[in-house]
XYZ file of C-alpha atoms in Angstrom:
100
model
C -13.769 11.625 -6.949
C -15.533 8.336 -6.326
C -14.622 6.296 -3.249
C -12.335 3.326 -3.818
C -13.084 -0.189 -2.641
C -10.855 -1.679 0.052
C -10.939 -5.386 0.856
C -12.166 -6.430 4.264
C -9.188 -7.552 6.334
C -10.760 -10.972 6.905
C -10.646 -11.660 3.136
C -6.943 -10.866 2.744
C -4.730 -13.904 2.374
C -1.021 -14.205 3.031
C -0.290 -15.071 -0.638
C -2.177 -11.899 -1.714
C -0.083 -9.757 0.604
C 3.233 -11.401 -0.283
C 2.492 -11.247 -4.010
C 1.849 -7.505 -3.780
C 5.119 -7.019 -1.887
C 7.163 -9.104 -4.337
C 7.766 -6.087 -6.576
C 10.665 -3.784 -5.675
C 8.748 -0.578 -6.445
C 5.752 -1.664 -4.358
C 8.013 -2.658 -1.497
C 9.646 0.789 -1.675
C 6.219 2.456 -1.610
C 5.160 0.416 1.436
C 8.401 1.185 3.257
C 8.013 4.922 2.601
C 4.405 4.848 3.751
C 5.454 3.100 6.948
C 8.039 5.829 7.574
C 5.809 8.779 6.657
C 2.459 7.591 7.985
C 0.733 8.621 4.760
C 1.581 10.196 1.426
C -0.408 12.161 -1.131
C -0.100 10.502 -4.535
C 2.065 13.183 -6.190
C 4.654 13.063 -3.400
C 6.044 9.564 -3.998
C 9.699 9.520 -5.001
C 10.028 6.373 -7.102
C 11.775 5.873 -10.460
C 8.627 5.086 -12.480
C 6.097 7.079 -14.473
C 2.934 8.348 -12.803
C 0.795 5.792 -14.653
C 3.068 2.945 -13.523
C 2.973 4.259 -9.958
C -0.834 4.350 -10.133
C -0.822 0.694 -11.167
C 1.442 -0.255 -8.251
C -0.752 1.677 -5.803
C -3.826 -0.105 -7.139
C -2.183 -3.516 -6.661
C -1.279 -2.624 -3.067
C -4.803 -1.324 -2.353
C -6.481 -4.370 -3.859
C -4.198 -6.626 -1.804
C -5.428 -4.797 1.300
C -2.158 -3.129 2.225
C -3.229 0.470 1.569
C -6.136 2.670 2.518
C -6.733 5.442 -0.001
C -8.806 8.456 0.965
C -9.650 11.612 -0.996
C -7.812 14.728 0.144
C -8.894 17.683 -1.943
C -8.138 16.885 -5.571
C -5.560 14.262 -4.539
C -5.691 10.901 -2.813
C -3.907 10.124 0.418
C -2.327 6.671 0.705
C -1.828 5.123 4.114
C -0.422 1.745 5.069
C -2.942 -0.467 6.888
C -0.184 -1.659 9.218
C -2.292 -2.155 12.380
C -4.846 -4.176 10.408
C -2.165 -6.256 8.683
C -0.406 -6.870 11.992
C -3.673 -8.075 13.518
C -4.311 -10.384 10.556
C -0.726 -11.669 10.134
C 1.199 -10.857 13.343
C 4.783 -9.806 12.710
C 4.833 -10.558 8.983
C 4.671 -7.047 7.530
C 6.800 -5.485 10.274
C 9.486 -8.151 9.673
C 9.436 -7.492 5.944
C 9.737 -3.751 6.525
C 12.689 -4.229 8.893
C 14.640 -6.303 6.385
C 13.695 -4.442 3.195
C 16.594 -2.465 1.697
C-alpha cells in the first residue's frame, strides 16, 4: 500500500474545510471519527456504497481533515482535530457540537 499525501496544515484554507464538511455523509464521518478517535475503513456505518465512501474519505483527506495511515491490509482514518483547532480555533469543534 503506497502512502497517501496529506496537505500541510498551513496550506489548508477555511473554504476548503467548510466545503468538505458541506456534505451530510462527510459530516457524519467526521463526527464519528471525533467520537471514536479513529476508524478502519471497513468499520464506517454510513448509508452509501464502499466506493462512494472512499470518495468521501478522499475529499476529507485532501481538505486536510483526515490523516490516513496503513494498518495491515486496511487504512486507519483519524480526524486531525488538534491540527484543525490550531489552524482555525473553535471552528471544527463548534461544527461537531451542532451537527445532528
